Amino acid sequence: MDCLADWPEQIVRVQSLSDSGATIVPSRYIKPPADRPCFESLPCEVNIPVVDLGDPDAASTVSKACRDWGFFQAVNHGVCPELMNSAREVWREFFHLPMETKQTYSNSPKTYEGYGSRLGIEKGAILDWGDYYYLHFSPLCLKSQAKWPALPVSLRETVEEYGKKLTKMSERVIELLSLGLGLDRGRMQRGFGGEEVGVCMRVNYYPSCPQPDLTLGLSSHSDPGGITVLLPDDKVKGLQVRHGGSWVTVQPLSDAFIVNVGDQVQVLSNAIYRSVEHRVVVNSTAERLSMAFFYNPRSDLLLGPMPELVSQDRPAMYQPMTFDQYRLYIRKQGPRGKSHVESLKAI
């Protein structure tokens, strides 16, 4: 509970607001009109690309998806549906535990590790309608199962297995991204720091909301890290991706993951691959749970465009910066579109 004192303002659990039966969203969660969700998105037949990771031509389809959309849905990814379902269910059980049990895992803005309800430390900021749990898999010096929930009893074992499978899948995606740039399969992994990568996960819990047209579960942003592998809710849609000036509501496929490139891949690829803004809308009648798995570069490694992708015709577009330096922005300011990666432009 001491961690709660590290925040600049009292932490309110969004789940508590939802469970209270309130019919009006508190003013702290009401977005400016221009940022409010539009539920009249593009037709359902418009969706992010689908990639079969086992296809011999997967590198070219991943590359095209990440150039055109920054997102794709991955099928034939090597993770069994039973593990995907088990992981979702243990986390759903955790968020349904009594509040006093969850509060023992309350997080601090110093690391964000644990049970949280806001991103950013700006006083008076407009907040998002969601709670979350954040944890580390690697480097091993940051990983601590003691900081993972002890209940439900199967959670730690399930999450450990899930982390191993998702790490292996992420390594495959990084290989495909590298091949899609015309580089050797291990080049982007070396650009990430080889085996010394950072792997973490944020489990997002979006309770039902009495006025979903006024707020967002997660504000518009591009992911600051390397790649994100998202396990979406298997029943409730909510993820929206910006494409061609419109917001596209992703239609999740059964037993598929949603993969997107983050700002560090945009920097390393010299903007050949593009991180893309996305956001989460909430629902008036149903809760939603998703699991975002982040595969990031080594945090103290100076990152800039890979030299092979820099030429006289395409000069380096970004100034080098470590991921440690870079992610301080979102940890202090919260999600704010693509403003941070744009600020790194060298030309």
Short mmCIF file of C-alpha atoms in Angstrom, two decimals:
data_model
loop_
_atom_site.label_atom_id
_atom_site.label_comp_id
_atom_site.label_asym_id
_atom_site.label_seq_id
_atom_site.Cartn_x
_atom_site.Cartn_y
_atom_site.Cartn_z
CA MET A 1 0.00 0.00 0.00
CA ASP A 2 2.99 2.32 0.51
CA CYS A 3 3.41 2.53 -3.27
CA LEU A 4 0.16 4.48 -3.53
CA ALA A 5 1.83 7.39 -1.74
CA ASP A 6 4.28 7.77 -4.64
CA TRP A 7 1.55 9.01 -6.98
CA PRO A 8 0.85 12.76 -7.13
CA GLU A 9 -2.85 12.25 -6.45
CA GLN A 10 -5.09 9.70 -4.80
CA ILE A 11 -5.45 6.57 -6.91
CA VAL A 12 -9.02 5.56 -7.69
CA ARG A 13 -9.65 2.09 -9.13
CA VAL A 14 -11.81 2.33 -12.21
CA GLN A 15 -13.31 -1.05 -11.36
CA SER A 16 -14.61 0.46 -8.11
CA LEU A 17 -16.26 3.29 -10.03
CA SER A 18 -17.90 0.82 -12.39
CA ASP A 19 -19.05 -1.49 -9.58
CA SER A 20 -20.56 1.44 -7.66
CA GLY A 21 -23.43 1.61 -10.16
CA ALA A 22 -22.75 5.26 -11.01
CA THR A 23 -24.60 6.44 -14.10
CA ILE A 24 -22.29 9.37 -14.85
CA VAL A 25 -18.58 9.28 -15.67
CA PRO A 26 -16.54 11.49 -13.29
CA SER A 27 -15.14 14.60 -14.95
CA ARG A 28 -11.54 13.31 -14.58
CA TYR A 29 -12.29 10.71 -17.26
CA ILE A 30 -14.16 12.86 -19.79
CA LYS A 31 -12.09 13.46 -22.92
CA PRO A 32 -12.14 16.69 -24.94
CA PRO A 33 -14.70 16.44 -27.77
CA ALA A 34 -12.01 15.95 -30.43
CA ASP A 35 -10.60 12.93 -28.57
CA ARG A 36 -13.86 11.16 -27.82
CA PRO A 37 -14.54 7.86 -29.56
CA CYS A 38 -16.50 7.58 -32.75
CA PHE A 39 -18.45 4.33 -32.88
CA GLU A 40 -19.34 4.83 -36.54
CA SER A 41 -16.01 3.43 -37.71
CA LEU A 42 -15.27 1.87 -41.09
CA PRO A 43 -17.29 -1.18 -42.22
CA CYS A 44 -16.46 -4.55 -40.62
CA GLU A 45 -14.90 -5.79 -43.86
CA VAL A 46 -12.08 -3.24 -43.36
CA ASN A 47 -9.60 -4.92 -41.02
CA ILE A 48 -5.90 -5.10 -40.33
CA PRO A 49 -3.97 -7.66 -42.44
CA VAL A 50 -3.77 -11.31 -41.44
CA VAL A 51 -0.40 -13.09 -41.60
CA ASP A 52 0.28 -16.82 -41.38
CA LEU A 53 3.60 -16.95 -39.54
CA GLY A 54 4.25 -20.44 -40.86
CA ASP A 55 3.94 -19.40 -44.49
CA PRO A 56 7.18 -19.52 -46.53
CA ASP A 57 6.40 -15.99 -47.73
CA ALA A 58 5.68 -14.66 -44.22
CA ALA A 59 8.55 -12.15 -44.30
CA SER A 60 7.12 -10.27 -47.25
CA THR A 61 3.55 -10.26 -45.87
CA VAL A 62 4.73 -9.09 -42.44
CA SER A 63 6.87 -6.42 -44.08
CA LYS A 64 3.99 -5.14 -46.22
CA ALA A 65 1.60 -5.10 -43.25
CA CYS A 66 4.07 -3.14 -41.11
CA ARG A 67 4.77 -0.63 -43.87
CA ASP A 68 1.09 -0.08 -44.71
CA TRP A 69 -0.66 -0.55 -41.37
CA GLY A 70 1.90 -1.01 -38.58
CA PHE A 71 -0.38 -3.85 -37.41
CA PHE A 72 -1.33 -7.38 -38.38
CA GLN A 73 -3.14 -10.39 -36.93
CA ALA A 74 -0.92 -13.44 -36.56
CA VAL A 75 -2.23 -16.95 -37.10
CA ASN A 76 -0.30 -20.25 -37.10
CA HIS A 77 1.91 -18.62 -34.48
CA GLY A 78 2.90 -21.67 -32.44
CA VAL A 79 1.05 -20.82 -29.21
CA CYS A 80 -1.68 -23.34 -28.34
CA PRO A 81 -5.21 -21.97 -27.87
CA GLU A 82 -5.49 -23.74 -24.50
CA LEU A 83 -2.62 -21.65 -23.10
CA MET A 84 -4.09 -18.46 -24.58
CA ASN A 85 -7.45 -19.17 -22.94
CA SER A 86 -5.89 -20.17 -19.62
CA ALA A 87 -3.84 -16.98 -19.49
CA ARG A 88 -6.91 -14.84 -20.14
CA GLU A 89 -8.95 -16.64 -17.52
CA VAL A 90 -6.41 -16.49 -14.67
CA TRP A 91 -6.11 -12.75 -15.16
CA ARG A 92 -9.86 -12.31 -15.32
CA GLU A 93 -10.06 -14.20 -12.02
CA PHE A 94 -7.42 -11.89 -10.55
CA PHE A 95 -9.36 -8.75 -11.44
CA HIS A 96 -12.47 -10.28 -9.87
CA LEU A 97 -10.71 -10.84 -6.53
CA PRO A 98 -11.68 -8.62 -3.57
CA MET A 99 -10.21 -5.11 -3.83
CA GLU A 100 -8.19 -5.48 -0.63
CA THR A 101 -6.39 -8.50 -2.14
CA LYS A 102 -5.50 -6.64 -5.33
CA GLN A 103 -4.39 -3.54 -3.43
CA THR A 104 -1.50 -5.45 -1.87
CA TYR A 105 0.09 -5.37 -5.35
CA SER A 106 -0.39 -1.62 -5.88
CA ASN A 107 2.27 -0.10 -8.11
CA SER A 108 4.42 3.01 -8.04
CA PRO A 109 5.26 5.43 -10.89
CA LYS A 110 8.93 4.62 -10.25
CA THR A 111 8.59 1.26 -12.06
CA TYR A 112 4.86 0.79 -12.84
CA GLU A 113 5.29 -2.85 -11.80
CA GLY A 114 2.15 -4.24 -10.19
CA TYR A 115 -1.52 -3.25 -10.00
CA GLY A 116 -2.21 0.20 -11.44
CA SER A 117 -4.86 2.57 -12.69
CA ARG A 118 -3.06 5.38 -14.48
CA LEU A 119 -0.17 6.16 -16.81
CA GLY A 120 1.66 9.45 -16.31
CA ILE A 121 2.16 11.57 -13.21
CA GLU A 122 0.85 14.94 -14.33
CA LYS A 123 -1.48 16.42 -11.73
CA GLY A 124 -4.97 17.09 -13.00
CA ALA A 125 -4.48 14.96 -16.13
CA ILE A 126 -7.56 13.48 -17.81
CA LEU A 127 -7.49 9.77 -17.00
CA ASP A 128 -8.36 6.63 -18.94
CA TRP A 129 -11.16 4.21 -18.03
CA GLY A 130 -9.08 1.17 -17.14
CA ASP A 131 -6.97 -0.67 -14.57
CA TYR A 132 -3.96 -2.87 -15.34
CA TYR A 133 -1.24 -5.17 -14.02
CA TYR A 134 2.33 -4.72 -15.23
CA LEU A 135 5.17 -7.24 -14.79
CA HIS A 136 8.63 -8.14 -16.11
CA PHE A 137 9.96 -11.30 -17.74
CA SER A 138 13.46 -10.09 -18.63
CA PRO A 139 16.14 -9.06 -18.02
CA LEU A 140 16.27 -11.50 -15.14
CA CYS A 141 17.47 -8.80 -12.76
CA LEU A 142 14.00 -7.21 -13.06
CA LYS A 143 11.96 -10.40 -13.03
CA SER A 144 10.43 -11.28 -9.65
CA GLN A 145 7.62 -13.80 -9.37
CA ALA A 146 7.11 -12.55 -5.82
CA LYS A 147 5.67 -9.41 -7.42
CA TRP A 148 3.24 -11.46 -9.50
CA PRO A 149 -0.17 -12.21 -7.95
CA ALA A 150 -0.23 -15.31 -5.74
CA LEU A 151 -3.94 -15.75 -6.52
CA PRO A 152 -5.43 -17.45 -8.36
CA VAL A 153 -3.05 -20.27 -7.47
CA SER A 154 -2.37 -21.22 -11.11
CA LEU A 155 -1.51 -17.68 -12.22
CA ARG A 156 2.26 -17.66 -11.74
CA GLU A 157 2.80 -21.00 -13.47
CA THR A 158 0.49 -20.05 -16.34
CA VAL A 159 2.09 -16.64 -16.81
CA GLU A 160 5.60 -18.16 -16.76
CA GLU A 161 4.69 -20.58 -19.56
CA TYR A 162 2.89 -17.84 -21.49
CA GLY A 163 5.97 -15.61 -21.27
CA LYS A 164 8.23 -18.31 -22.70
CA LYS A 165 5.92 -18.98 -25.65
CA LEU A 166 5.37 -15.31 -26.43
CA THR A 167 9.11 -14.59 -26.27
CA LYS A 168 9.73 -17.30 -28.85
CA MET A 169 6.96 -15.93 -31.07
CA SER A 170 8.34 -12.39 -30.74
CA GLU A 171 11.80 -13.58 -31.81
CA ARG A 172 10.20 -15.06 -34.93
CA VAL A 173 8.44 -11.77 -35.73
CA ILE A 174 11.71 -9.83 -35.30
CA GLU A 175 13.37 -12.24 -37.75
CA LEU A 176 10.61 -11.66 -40.30
CA LEU A 177 10.83 -7.89 -39.87
CA SER A 178 14.57 -8.07 -40.52
CA LEU A 179 14.21 -10.25 -43.62
CA GLY A 180 11.48 -7.92 -44.90
CA LEU A 181 14.03 -5.07 -44.89
CA GLY A 182 16.43 -7.10 -47.05
CA LEU A 183 18.73 -7.74 -44.08
CA ASP A 184 19.91 -11.01 -42.58
CA ARG A 185 17.42 -12.65 -40.25
CA GLY A 186 19.40 -11.80 -37.10
CA ARG A 187 20.16 -8.15 -37.88
CA MET A 188 17.23 -6.52 -36.10
CA GLN A 189 17.69 -8.79 -33.08
CA ARG A 190 21.28 -7.56 -32.85
CA GLY A 191 19.93 -4.03 -33.16
CA PHE A 192 17.76 -4.79 -30.13
CA GLY A 193 20.84 -5.83 -28.14
CA GLY A 194 21.00 -9.53 -29.03
CA GLU A 195 19.74 -11.69 -26.18
CA GLU A 196 19.78 -8.78 -23.71
CA VAL A 197 16.29 -7.59 -24.55
CA GLY A 198 13.57 -6.32 -22.24
CA VAL A 199 10.37 -8.34 -22.06
CA CYS A 200 7.35 -7.25 -20.04
CA MET A 201 3.56 -7.47 -20.07
CA ARG A 202 0.63 -5.24 -19.20
CA VAL A 203 -2.71 -6.92 -18.58
CA ASN A 204 -5.45 -4.38 -19.27
CA TYR A 205 -8.82 -4.51 -17.52
CA TYR A 206 -11.53 -2.19 -18.86
CA PRO A 207 -14.68 -2.31 -16.70
CA SER A 208 -18.08 -1.47 -18.14
CA CYS A 209 -18.64 2.26 -18.41
CA PRO A 210 -21.94 4.17 -18.03
CA GLN A 211 -21.01 6.73 -20.74
CA PRO A 212 -18.56 5.09 -23.17
CA ASP A 213 -19.02 7.89 -25.70
CA LEU A 214 -17.27 10.36 -23.36
CA THR A 215 -14.09 8.50 -22.45
CA LEU A 216 -11.49 5.97 -23.61
CA GLY A 217 -10.07 2.84 -22.05
CA LEU A 218 -6.64 3.87 -23.33
CA SER A 219 -5.89 7.17 -25.05
CA SER A 220 -4.44 7.37 -28.54
CA HIS A 221 -0.74 6.50 -28.65
CA SER A 222 1.93 4.57 -30.47
CA ASP A 223 3.80 1.99 -28.41
CA PRO A 224 7.20 3.28 -27.30
CA GLY A 225 9.06 -0.03 -27.49
CA GLY A 226 9.95 -2.68 -30.05
CA ILE A 227 6.99 -4.89 -30.90
CA THR A 228 3.75 -5.61 -29.06
CA VAL A 229 1.91 -8.93 -29.20
CA LEU A 230 -1.65 -8.47 -27.97
CA LEU A 231 -4.02 -11.19 -26.87
CA PRO A 232 -7.40 -9.47 -27.21
CA ASP A 233 -10.61 -10.22 -25.36
CA ASP A 234 -12.28 -13.22 -26.94
CA LYS A 235 -15.77 -11.71 -26.74
CA VAL A 236 -15.63 -7.89 -26.63
CA LYS A 237 -14.04 -5.67 -29.29
CA GLY A 238 -12.39 -2.41 -28.31
CA LEU A 239 -9.06 -1.83 -30.08
CA GLN A 240 -9.10 0.88 -32.75
CA VAL A 241 -6.21 1.58 -35.16
CA ARG A 242 -5.70 4.83 -37.06
CA HIS A 243 -5.49 4.19 -40.79
CA GLY A 244 -5.92 6.65 -43.62
CA GLY A 245 -7.26 9.32 -41.31
CA SER A 246 -9.98 7.07 -39.86
CA TRP A 247 -10.29 4.84 -36.81
CA VAL A 248 -10.64 1.16 -37.73
CA THR A 249 -12.15 -1.13 -35.09
CA VAL A 250 -10.12 -4.35 -35.17
CA GLN A 251 -12.19 -7.49 -35.69
CA PRO A 252 -10.20 -10.13 -33.77
CA LEU A 253 -9.89 -13.59 -35.28
CA SER A 254 -10.33 -16.60 -33.04
CA ASP A 255 -7.03 -17.80 -31.52
CA ALA A 256 -5.03 -15.03 -33.24
CA PHE A 257 -2.66 -12.46 -31.80
CA ILE A 258 -2.60 -8.79 -32.81
CA VAL A 259 0.96 -7.63 -33.50
CA ASN A 260 2.15 -4.06 -33.94
CA VAL A 261 5.51 -2.35 -34.32
CA GLY A 262 6.55 0.25 -31.78
CA ASP A 263 8.55 3.46 -32.01
CA GLN A 264 11.92 1.71 -31.61
CA VAL A 265 11.31 -0.40 -34.72
CA GLN A 266 10.32 2.76 -36.59
CA VAL A 267 13.64 4.33 -35.51
CA LEU A 268 15.77 1.25 -36.27
CA SER A 269 14.15 0.82 -39.70
CA ASN A 270 14.62 4.54 -40.48
CA ALA A 271 10.83 4.90 -40.80
CA ILE A 272 10.41 2.10 -43.35
CA TYR A 273 8.22 0.43 -40.76
CA ARG A 274 5.84 2.78 -38.97
CA SER A 275 4.45 2.63 -35.48
CA VAL A 276 0.78 3.57 -35.66
CA GLU A 277 -1.56 5.32 -33.26
CA HIS A 278 -4.17 3.15 -31.62
CA ARG A 279 -6.63 3.49 -28.75
CA VAL A 280 -9.19 1.49 -26.80
CA VAL A 281 -12.91 2.20 -26.57
CA VAL A 282 -15.02 0.88 -23.70
CA ASN A 283 -18.40 -0.77 -23.44
CA SER A 284 -21.56 0.17 -21.55
CA THR A 285 -22.52 -3.39 -20.63
CA ALA A 286 -19.43 -5.59 -20.75
CA GLU A 287 -15.96 -5.65 -19.23
CA ARG A 288 -12.97 -6.24 -21.50
CA LEU A 289 -9.58 -7.82 -20.79
CA SER A 290 -6.52 -7.85 -23.04
CA MET A 291 -2.87 -8.82 -22.56
CA ALA A 292 -0.16 -6.69 -24.17
CA PHE A 293 3.23 -8.44 -24.36
CA PHE A 294 6.11 -6.04 -25.04
CA TYR A 295 9.38 -7.17 -26.65
CA ASN A 296 11.77 -4.24 -26.32
CA PRO A 297 15.41 -3.38 -27.03
CA ARG A 298 18.01 -3.46 -24.29
CA SER A 299 17.18 -0.39 -22.29
CA ASP A 300 20.63 1.22 -22.04
CA LEU A 301 21.63 0.68 -25.69
CA LEU A 302 21.90 3.79 -27.85
CA LEU A 303 19.43 3.26 -30.69
CA GLY A 304 19.29 4.99 -34.05
CA PRO A 305 18.58 4.00 -37.65
CA MET A 306 20.51 0.89 -38.71
CA PRO A 307 23.42 2.00 -40.97
CA GLU A 308 22.37 -0.38 -43.75
CA LEU A 309 19.13 1.60 -44.11
CA VAL A 310 20.78 5.03 -44.26
CA SER A 311 21.87 6.48 -47.61
CA GLN A 312 22.28 9.79 -49.39
CA ASP A 313 18.75 9.41 -50.71
CA ARG A 314 17.41 8.37 -47.30
CA PRO A 315 19.47 10.02 -44.55
CA ALA A 316 19.11 9.08 -40.90
CA MET A 317 15.73 10.42 -39.79
CA TYR A 318 16.16 10.10 -36.01
CA GLN A 319 18.64 11.13 -33.37
CA PRO A 320 20.04 8.23 -31.28
CA MET A 321 18.57 7.71 -27.81
CA THR A 322 18.41 4.86 -25.31
CA PHE A 323 15.09 3.20 -24.61
CA ASP A 324 15.53 4.11 -20.94
CA GLN A 325 15.57 7.78 -21.93
CA TYR A 326 12.78 7.37 -24.44
CA ARG A 327 10.20 5.69 -22.24
CA LEU A 328 10.52 8.30 -19.50
CA TYR A 329 8.27 10.46 -21.68
CA ILE A 330 5.21 8.17 -21.57
CA ARG A 331 5.89 7.28 -17.93
CA LYS A 332 5.70 10.96 -17.00
CA GLN A 333 3.23 12.34 -19.55
CA GLY A 334 1.05 9.31 -20.31
CA PRO A 335 -0.08 8.32 -23.83
CA ARG A 336 -0.01 11.26 -26.26
CA GLY A 337 -0.33 10.16 -29.87
CA LYS A 338 2.97 10.06 -31.78
CA SER A 339 4.33 13.30 -30.39
CA HIS A 340 7.41 11.75 -28.82
CA VAL A 341 8.81 9.81 -31.78
CA GLU A 342 8.16 12.82 -34.01
CA SER A 343 10.23 14.96 -31.65
CA LEU A 344 13.28 12.74 -32.32
CA LYS A 345 13.40 13.58 -36.01
CA ALA A 346 16.84 14.71 -37.13
CA ILE A 347 15.65 16.41 -40.31
#
